Amino acid sequence: MAFWRISIFSVLLLLLVFSSTTIAARARSNKIKRPTSIFVQDKFIQCFNANTEFVVPVSTAFFTPNNSSFSAILESTAQNLRYLVPSMPKPEFIITPLYESHVQAAVICSKQIGIHLRVRSGGHDYEGLSYVSEIESPFIIVDLSRLRSIKVDIEDNSAWVEAGATVGEVYYRIAEKSKTHGFPAGLCTSLGIGGHITGGAYGSMMRKYGLGADNVIDARIVDVNGRVLDRAAMGEDYFWAIRGGGGASFGIILRWKIKLVPVPSTVTVFTVTKSIEQDATKILYKWQTVADNIDEDLFIRVIISVGNTGKKNEKTVTTSYNALFLGDAERLLQVMEESFPELGLTRKDCIETSWIKSVLYIGGYPSNTPAEILLQGKSTFKNYFKAKSDFVKEAIPETALKGLWKRLLEEDSPLMIWNPYGGMMAKISETEIPFPHRKGTKFKIQYLTSWQDGDNINAAKHMDWIRRLYNYMAPYVSMFPRGAYVNYRDLDLGMNKNSSTSFIEANVWGSRYFKDNFNRLVKVKTKVDPDNFFRHEQSIPPLPLQPRF
């Protein structure tokens, strides 16, 4: 069987070489230099198959712009359409590994040939850094979407999940084994679990159990030398850095071992919407005073958008209180009556359901959607968009909220999401993992504007709006530094120029994502990747190599 597999590959390799030779001969006959991309592909494939345990046909794992399926694979999980317009750089080719050794070979050969590498698990990077490189060319993409095994061990309260699996798939496989186990990660079910956890991974159970990254107990990663390391082999500093220190700076995550958490057999969800005309301003101010102090079984986020008043051509701002309570409706109503009666929650607003069904509800799926849709891993949001983030430590006054409403009404499709902190988030030290936004944070703000086409002039208008809104909010959010969430990547904060990253320049945005943890991340980076092989526009830089005398 092994001989048959190698023979088939040999035939395919001969065909590839023959094809490349033919192209080269034609180029010479027309006095045209042989394309660099063909040379790179040939060298890479030869190296790749020399460094992997499992040889696969070229056509099943390598996709170049000449392949009919190239565009479909490139666009398959890319969320921000801004980075798929024709003017954006495209990879020389995409690799879709089937085995861990394929990822090892990709790293070894990228280093050997000297081609830049990007890594994608779910394609949700807000600035497209997992599938576009605007600072280095040529580049390739290692797309982990075919590495999506999930092995749940209920007796051990754990699961091993491969990096290409989506958050929704992980939730489904846990619920398939137990109705009283869950995992506290993202609300968006199409997130790739590999990259999601590298930034922290918050969700609707964060106030009870912390972040996804707080609940990781082991990992497997391919390092800069192509070795596969687990927690014991990598050491605690390395393990610390990959849980919240941002994706694609320290290696390629192959899989996480996650700790499962208990969930009740019955949970309760609700959504209550208030417009400006329904005292939205006063109610939102009150929410700010209680959201981080309320019962830790209760997560109430606020989704703020613009809608119609019902009158002709009149718009208003709406605030939707979207919640998960780890308990039944009766106890929820008691908690709300004691802490937040201003919302006016009634029994009729409450939906008792299972935890897995609550995932669908919070994810925005229609009420009759079967849980099996989570296995499709498809995104419900693909758009041209720009996003930013903030952390809030003191309640924003009503006068400032009224100024915010005015600015939201100026934009076509604005969106803000306010996520409450407190509970377990305030109990975990800000140095426990690289994610530092803990005690003293009331809530996080996500700002987002989206539009329907790739026109540059139209894009500039919306980008200008969100930047002006961000400037308006400066007095009301965290300062020194003004915090930001690394999984809501924002290149406005600064970026590396090329492979020669500057610690001083990177500290400008690094301190906003990681506070003082940035310094420890740089030390780890300097130790495990001193030559900065794993890099992108906002990767962690190593310290300059000291001259030897």
XYZ file of C-alpha atoms in Angstrom:
549
model
C 0.000 0.000 0.000
C 2.835 2.400 0.899
C 4.599 1.478 -2.383
C 1.393 2.166 -4.340
C 0.964 5.555 -2.655
C 4.560 6.583 -3.401
C 4.287 5.375 -6.980
C 1.163 7.421 -7.597
C 2.886 10.451 -6.145
C 5.951 9.817 -8.329
C 3.776 9.860 -11.433
C 2.100 13.084 -10.329
C 5.452 14.652 -9.523
C 6.781 13.662 -12.962
C 3.716 15.234 -14.556
C 4.276 18.402 -12.523
C 7.971 18.516 -13.471
C 7.103 17.836 -17.123
C 4.499 20.593 -17.003
C 6.974 22.998 -15.408
C 9.666 22.037 -17.925
C 7.252 22.639 -20.785
C 6.367 26.062 -19.420
C 10.053 26.856 -19.026
C 10.808 25.736 -22.584
C 8.034 27.925 -23.941
C 9.310 30.840 -21.890
C 12.811 30.400 -23.311
C 11.516 30.112 -26.852
C 9.664 33.399 -26.370
C 12.657 34.982 -24.590
C 10.587 35.281 -21.393
C 12.134 34.564 -18.015
C 10.662 31.534 -16.227
C 8.022 32.663 -13.701
C 9.328 32.733 -10.142
C 6.072 31.268 -8.832
C 6.551 28.028 -10.777
C 10.056 27.670 -9.400
C 8.850 28.316 -5.844
C 6.028 25.800 -6.171
C 8.363 23.099 -7.545
C 10.934 23.608 -4.826
C 8.319 23.712 -2.101
C 6.533 20.539 -3.193
C 9.814 18.618 -3.460
C 10.816 19.795 0.014
C 7.344 19.179 1.423
C 7.183 15.554 0.397
C 10.705 14.924 1.607
C 9.706 16.124 5.074
C 6.323 14.487 5.691
C 5.295 11.028 6.816
C 2.217 11.000 4.582
C 2.716 11.801 0.919
C -0.462 13.043 -0.775
C -1.235 13.853 -4.395
C -0.340 17.451 -5.206
C -3.861 18.129 -6.452
C -5.446 17.370 -3.054
C -3.353 19.607 -0.809
C -1.852 22.401 -2.970
C -3.894 25.048 -4.733
C -2.348 27.699 -6.986
C -4.087 30.573 -8.802
C -4.142 28.279 -11.844
C -6.396 25.792 -10.046
C -10.110 26.211 -10.727
C -10.819 25.794 -7.008
C -8.209 28.341 -5.818
C -10.605 31.268 -5.424
C -13.239 29.132 -3.715
C -10.717 27.899 -1.151
C -9.229 31.371 -0.600
C -12.687 32.860 -0.046
C -14.164 29.880 1.834
C -13.669 31.159 5.376
C -12.527 34.744 4.766
C -14.924 36.964 6.717
C -13.903 40.497 5.792
C -14.592 41.087 2.091
C -12.361 44.189 2.180
C -9.447 41.772 1.911
C -10.770 39.807 -1.050
C -10.987 42.679 -3.550
C -8.811 42.222 -6.700
C -6.262 44.820 -5.585
C -5.354 42.847 -2.445
C -2.259 40.579 -2.646
C -2.957 36.910 -3.250
C -0.900 33.941 -2.054
C 1.441 32.003 -4.322
C -0.470 28.923 -3.270
C -2.601 27.527 -0.436
C -1.742 24.357 1.477
C -4.533 22.427 3.184
C -2.796 19.929 5.503
C -4.407 16.583 6.259
C -1.931 15.520 8.939
C 0.214 17.166 11.593
C 3.340 16.224 9.635
C 2.042 18.332 6.716
C 2.078 21.395 8.970
C 5.588 20.524 10.118
C 6.734 20.201 6.510
C 5.109 23.526 5.595
C 7.138 25.308 8.292
C 10.393 23.542 7.425
C 10.037 24.245 3.712
C 8.894 27.851 4.101
C 12.047 28.477 6.121
C 14.272 26.565 3.733
C 12.987 28.314 0.600
C 12.558 31.690 2.264
C 8.888 32.306 1.526
C 6.594 34.120 3.942
C 3.849 32.047 5.601
C 0.367 32.926 6.887
C -1.827 30.580 8.939
C -5.625 30.367 8.872
C -7.951 28.263 11.002
C -11.339 29.997 10.715
C -10.640 33.146 8.687
C -12.153 35.550 11.225
C -9.149 37.854 11.604
C -10.754 41.303 11.385
C -7.889 42.694 9.298
C -7.513 39.598 7.123
C -4.028 38.823 8.448
C -4.580 35.070 8.215
C -5.035 35.179 4.444
C -3.482 38.441 3.179
C -0.001 39.901 3.586
C 0.260 43.563 2.655
C 3.827 43.943 3.930
C 5.610 40.924 2.406
C 5.434 39.145 -0.915
C 5.427 36.405 -2.031
C 3.553 34.537 0.672
C 1.657 31.279 1.108
C -1.318 30.269 3.265
C -1.431 27.195 5.483
C -5.178 26.619 5.798
C -5.998 24.311 8.728
C -9.672 23.797 7.868
C -9.198 20.074 7.188
C -7.719 19.457 10.634
C -10.956 19.415 12.607
C -10.999 16.289 14.761
C -12.783 16.616 18.138
C -12.371 13.970 20.848
C -14.529 14.531 23.928
C -13.756 12.697 27.189
C -16.635 13.307 29.609
C -15.080 11.237 32.404
C -11.976 13.426 32.260
C -14.013 16.646 31.750
C -11.841 17.483 28.749
C -11.616 17.405 24.963
C -8.839 17.529 22.373
C -9.897 19.784 19.498
C -7.967 20.370 16.292
C -7.321 23.930 15.171
C -9.531 23.825 12.070
C -12.682 22.834 13.964
C -15.196 25.607 14.502
C -16.479 26.716 17.883
C -19.939 25.472 16.869
C -18.614 21.999 16.051
C -16.868 21.838 19.426
C -20.080 22.825 21.231
C -22.107 20.261 19.279
C -19.696 17.381 19.980
C -19.653 18.205 23.698
C -23.474 18.347 23.868
C -23.651 15.111 21.886
C -21.885 13.382 24.777
C -23.456 15.285 27.683
C -26.316 17.734 28.245
C -24.623 19.095 31.366
C -21.175 19.960 29.986
C -20.099 22.953 27.923
C -17.153 25.191 27.091
C -16.904 28.971 27.635
C -15.791 30.245 24.231
C -17.183 32.435 21.436
C -20.712 33.502 20.597
C -20.041 33.312 16.847
C -20.215 29.617 15.962
C -18.096 29.709 12.779
C -14.922 30.854 14.561
C -11.945 28.533 14.062
C -11.021 27.239 17.510
C -7.290 27.377 16.747
C -7.018 31.121 16.261
C -9.937 32.001 18.539
C -8.249 30.799 21.721
C -4.923 32.450 20.859
C -6.627 35.830 21.437
C -8.503 34.935 24.622
C -11.900 33.683 23.401
C -14.788 35.277 25.287
C -18.402 34.177 25.249
C -21.670 34.115 27.141
C -20.263 32.048 30.045
C -17.211 34.269 30.627
C -18.646 35.793 33.821
C -19.058 32.285 35.262
C -15.947 30.519 33.949
C -13.640 33.092 32.359
C -12.318 32.944 28.799
C -11.759 29.953 26.565
C -8.020 30.511 27.005
C -8.466 30.361 30.791
C -9.787 26.825 30.338
C -7.023 25.304 28.186
C -4.956 22.620 29.899
C -2.647 21.441 27.096
C -1.803 22.111 23.466
C 0.167 20.821 20.507
C 2.066 23.383 18.447
C 4.537 23.316 15.555
C 7.472 25.508 16.480
C 9.890 27.427 14.262
C 12.039 24.323 13.781
C 9.127 22.176 12.650
C 8.915 20.236 15.905
C 5.575 19.271 17.485
C 5.555 20.309 21.137
C 3.006 19.689 23.880
C 2.805 21.609 27.168
C 5.486 19.520 28.848
C 7.877 19.881 25.928
C 7.330 23.588 25.310
C 7.549 24.708 28.938
C 5.282 26.986 30.949
C 6.432 30.329 29.500
C 5.707 29.170 25.952
C 2.388 27.650 27.049
C 1.484 30.921 28.794
C 2.163 32.978 25.652
C -0.003 31.006 23.246
C -3.137 31.285 25.445
C -4.177 34.860 24.694
C -0.966 36.334 23.239
C -2.430 36.656 19.744
C -2.283 34.263 16.815
C 0.632 33.368 14.519
C 3.495 34.840 16.565
C 4.863 31.738 18.274
C 4.081 28.801 15.994
C 1.147 26.969 14.456
C -1.436 25.590 16.875
C -2.405 22.049 15.905
C -4.859 21.318 18.707
C -5.969 22.416 22.150
C -6.883 20.305 25.146
C -9.773 22.157 26.735
C -11.355 21.790 30.167
C -15.122 21.238 30.045
C -17.331 23.120 32.482
C -20.682 22.175 34.074
C -23.868 23.678 32.669
C -27.405 23.149 34.004
C -29.819 20.996 32.021
C -32.082 24.064 31.761
C -30.819 27.538 30.916
C -32.800 30.664 30.075
C -32.321 33.200 27.279
C -34.041 36.454 26.438
C -33.821 39.523 24.198
C -35.522 42.756 25.214
C -35.244 45.769 22.925
C -35.589 49.415 23.936
C -35.447 52.381 21.561
C -34.563 55.984 22.364
C -38.283 56.661 22.593
C -38.576 53.900 25.235
C -36.043 55.361 27.682
C -33.080 53.534 26.122
C -30.643 56.132 27.445
C -31.634 55.808 31.123
C -31.908 52.020 30.956
C -28.471 51.689 29.353
C -26.935 53.914 31.979
C -28.410 51.675 34.679
C -27.102 48.557 32.871
C -23.600 50.007 33.095
C -23.872 50.219 36.886
C -25.034 46.620 37.372
C -23.738 44.533 34.440
C -20.399 43.645 36.077
C -21.854 43.155 39.576
C -24.959 41.116 38.806
C -25.179 37.357 39.521
C -22.311 35.652 37.670
C -24.742 33.101 36.195
C -26.186 35.976 34.134
C -24.607 37.446 31.012
C -26.471 40.392 29.448
C -24.855 41.983 26.445
C -26.271 45.025 24.680
C -26.500 45.167 20.885
C -26.874 48.753 19.715
C -27.973 49.526 16.170
C -30.090 51.859 14.076
C -33.652 51.031 12.969
C -36.841 52.655 11.765
C -39.274 54.357 14.128
C -42.241 53.291 12.045
C -42.692 56.796 10.769
C -41.686 57.663 7.221
C -37.910 58.179 6.778
C -37.311 58.446 10.521
C -34.551 56.448 12.168
C -33.910 55.687 15.808
C -31.307 53.930 17.923
C -32.284 50.579 19.435
C -30.624 48.781 22.334
C -31.240 45.032 22.519
C -30.469 43.244 25.788
C -29.435 39.751 24.699
C -28.875 37.352 27.595
C -27.981 33.871 28.815
C -28.794 32.779 32.365
C -27.409 29.504 33.726
C -30.614 28.549 35.475
C -34.388 28.539 35.129
C -36.684 31.479 34.383
C -38.046 31.710 37.924
C -34.632 32.365 39.460
C -33.692 34.683 36.587
C -36.731 36.862 37.245
C -35.758 37.091 40.922
C -32.226 38.200 40.005
C -33.536 40.786 37.546
C -36.079 42.163 39.983
C -33.377 42.625 42.606
C -30.652 44.047 40.344
C -32.108 45.422 37.100
C -35.891 45.980 37.343
C -35.601 48.963 34.960
C -35.445 46.597 31.979
C -38.961 45.335 32.789
C -38.234 41.673 32.076
C -41.335 39.432 32.212
C -41.858 35.660 32.212
C -43.133 35.997 28.666
C -39.735 37.322 27.546
C -37.916 34.279 28.942
C -37.183 31.122 26.958
C -36.098 28.046 28.890
C -33.950 25.746 26.777
C -30.845 23.523 26.750
C -27.316 24.921 26.696
C -26.708 23.796 23.098
C -29.950 25.464 22.000
C -28.859 28.638 23.781
C -25.760 28.635 21.586
C -28.014 28.811 18.524
C -30.143 31.535 20.107
C -27.205 33.766 21.046
C -25.687 33.061 17.621
C -28.756 34.562 15.962
C -30.235 31.421 14.402
C -34.035 31.114 13.959
C -35.808 29.369 16.842
C -36.543 26.124 14.980
C -32.966 25.611 13.727
C -31.633 22.097 14.489
C -28.330 21.931 16.376
C -26.808 19.955 13.489
C -26.354 23.229 11.578
C -23.359 23.826 13.838
C -21.563 21.005 12.037
C -21.645 22.983 8.786
C -19.299 25.601 10.231
C -20.715 28.298 7.987
C -20.555 31.976 8.835
C -23.744 34.002 9.088
C -21.791 37.230 8.579
C -19.616 38.050 5.558
C -19.289 41.686 4.675
C -17.068 44.632 3.944
C -16.434 45.996 7.414
C -14.165 47.843 9.801
C -14.164 47.252 13.548
C -12.556 48.699 16.666
C -12.736 47.985 20.396
C -12.557 49.591 23.828
C -12.735 48.663 27.506
C -14.806 50.746 29.934
C -14.020 51.213 33.629
C -16.611 53.843 34.630
C -20.216 54.284 33.522
C -20.572 56.528 30.476
C -22.837 59.476 31.441
C -26.232 59.975 29.818
C -25.121 63.192 28.103
C -22.334 61.265 26.370
C -24.798 58.516 25.381
C -26.998 61.130 23.700
C -23.969 62.324 21.742
C -23.308 58.716 20.784
C -26.871 58.295 19.462
C -26.409 61.374 17.266
C -23.288 59.894 15.693
C -24.816 56.446 15.164
C -27.721 58.020 13.274
C -25.243 59.519 10.799
C -24.074 56.102 9.572
C -25.780 53.592 7.236
C -25.191 50.318 9.117
C -23.546 50.995 12.472
C -23.301 48.359 15.179
C -22.019 48.402 18.735
C -21.906 45.429 21.084
C -21.316 45.971 24.811
C -20.179 42.815 26.638
C -20.293 42.734 30.460
C -17.321 41.754 32.592
C -17.126 41.072 36.347
C -17.709 37.676 37.940
C -14.890 35.243 37.191
C -13.282 37.780 34.844
C -12.530 39.972 37.874
C -11.171 37.069 39.938
C -8.463 35.904 37.530
C -5.187 37.832 37.679
C -4.360 39.982 34.648
C -1.012 38.171 34.403
C -2.465 34.639 34.558
C -2.458 34.550 30.749
C -1.519 37.341 28.284
C -5.114 38.642 28.112
C -4.989 41.409 30.772
C -8.416 43.098 30.830
C -9.762 41.803 34.127
C -10.599 43.422 37.485
C -11.925 46.965 37.182
C -13.297 46.485 33.659
C -17.065 47.001 33.525
C -17.582 46.030 29.920
C -16.003 45.825 26.480
C -17.231 47.760 23.446
C -17.045 46.489 19.895
C -17.612 49.138 17.200
C -18.451 48.007 13.702
C -19.573 49.511 10.427
C -20.337 47.497 7.307
C -21.133 48.192 3.688
C -22.145 46.287 0.568
C -19.450 46.862 -2.068
C -15.698 47.123 -2.521
C -15.687 50.668 -3.873
C -12.723 52.523 -2.348
C -14.510 55.853 -2.052
C -17.450 54.235 -0.279
C -15.095 52.319 2.010
C -13.199 55.488 2.914
C -16.439 57.187 3.964
C -17.326 54.408 6.411
C -13.769 54.063 7.712
C -13.689 57.795 8.399
C -16.975 57.557 10.299
C -15.825 54.793 12.641
C -12.535 56.566 13.340
C -14.396 59.761 14.260
C -16.709 57.771 16.536
C -13.690 56.151 18.171
C -12.173 59.586 18.802
C -15.458 60.798 20.330
C -15.445 57.907 22.798
C -11.877 58.517 24.027
C -12.810 60.404 27.249
C -15.168 57.636 28.388
C -13.010 54.515 28.024
C -9.808 53.084 29.513
C -6.675 55.223 29.310
C -2.892 54.863 29.650
C -3.098 52.687 27.703
C -6.431 52.820 25.918
C -7.155 49.094 25.865
C -8.133 46.998 22.846
C -9.032 43.334 22.253
C -6.498 41.485 20.116
C -9.168 39.278 18.505
C -10.765 42.487 17.200
C -7.574 43.237 15.310
C -7.222 46.934 14.426
C -4.334 48.086 12.212
C -5.190 51.720 12.972
C -3.337 51.157 16.256
C -0.057 50.584 14.407
C 1.666 47.827 12.503
C 4.983 46.196 11.771
C 6.506 47.424 8.517
C 8.295 44.232 7.445
C 10.317 41.364 8.889
C 12.550 43.841 10.749
C 10.000 44.637 13.442
C 10.686 47.320 15.994
C 9.996 46.688 19.683
C 9.434 50.402 20.293
C 6.920 50.722 17.447
C 5.182 47.458 18.341
C 4.859 48.505 21.973
C 2.380 51.221 20.905
C -0.253 48.667 19.955
C 1.157 45.782 22.012
C 0.555 47.595 25.288
C -3.035 48.292 24.262
C -3.776 44.640 23.618
C -1.679 43.144 26.440
C -0.716 45.940 28.906
C 2.490 44.959 30.743
C 2.131 41.370 29.545
C 3.504 42.582 26.211
C 7.017 42.674 27.703
C 6.811 39.044 28.781
C 5.435 38.066 25.361
C 8.453 39.725 23.715
C 10.814 37.737 25.969
C 9.085 34.475 25.044
C 9.166 35.400 21.343
C 12.892 36.203 21.561
C 13.517 32.775 23.072
C 11.346 30.594 20.816
C 11.514 32.509 17.499
C 14.521 34.876 17.614
C 14.672 35.283 13.824
C 10.988 36.288 13.662
C 9.878 33.592 11.239
C 6.261 33.724 12.467
C 5.300 37.298 11.736
C 2.563 39.546 10.414
C 1.437 43.166 10.620
C 0.845 42.948 14.383
C 2.872 39.941 15.471
C 4.922 39.996 18.662
C 8.483 41.125 17.804
C 11.647 39.553 19.204
C 14.295 41.724 20.794
C 17.217 42.497 18.459
C 19.920 39.855 18.440
C 22.913 40.932 20.490
C 26.167 41.250 18.512
C 28.775 38.619 19.246
C 32.414 39.559 19.763
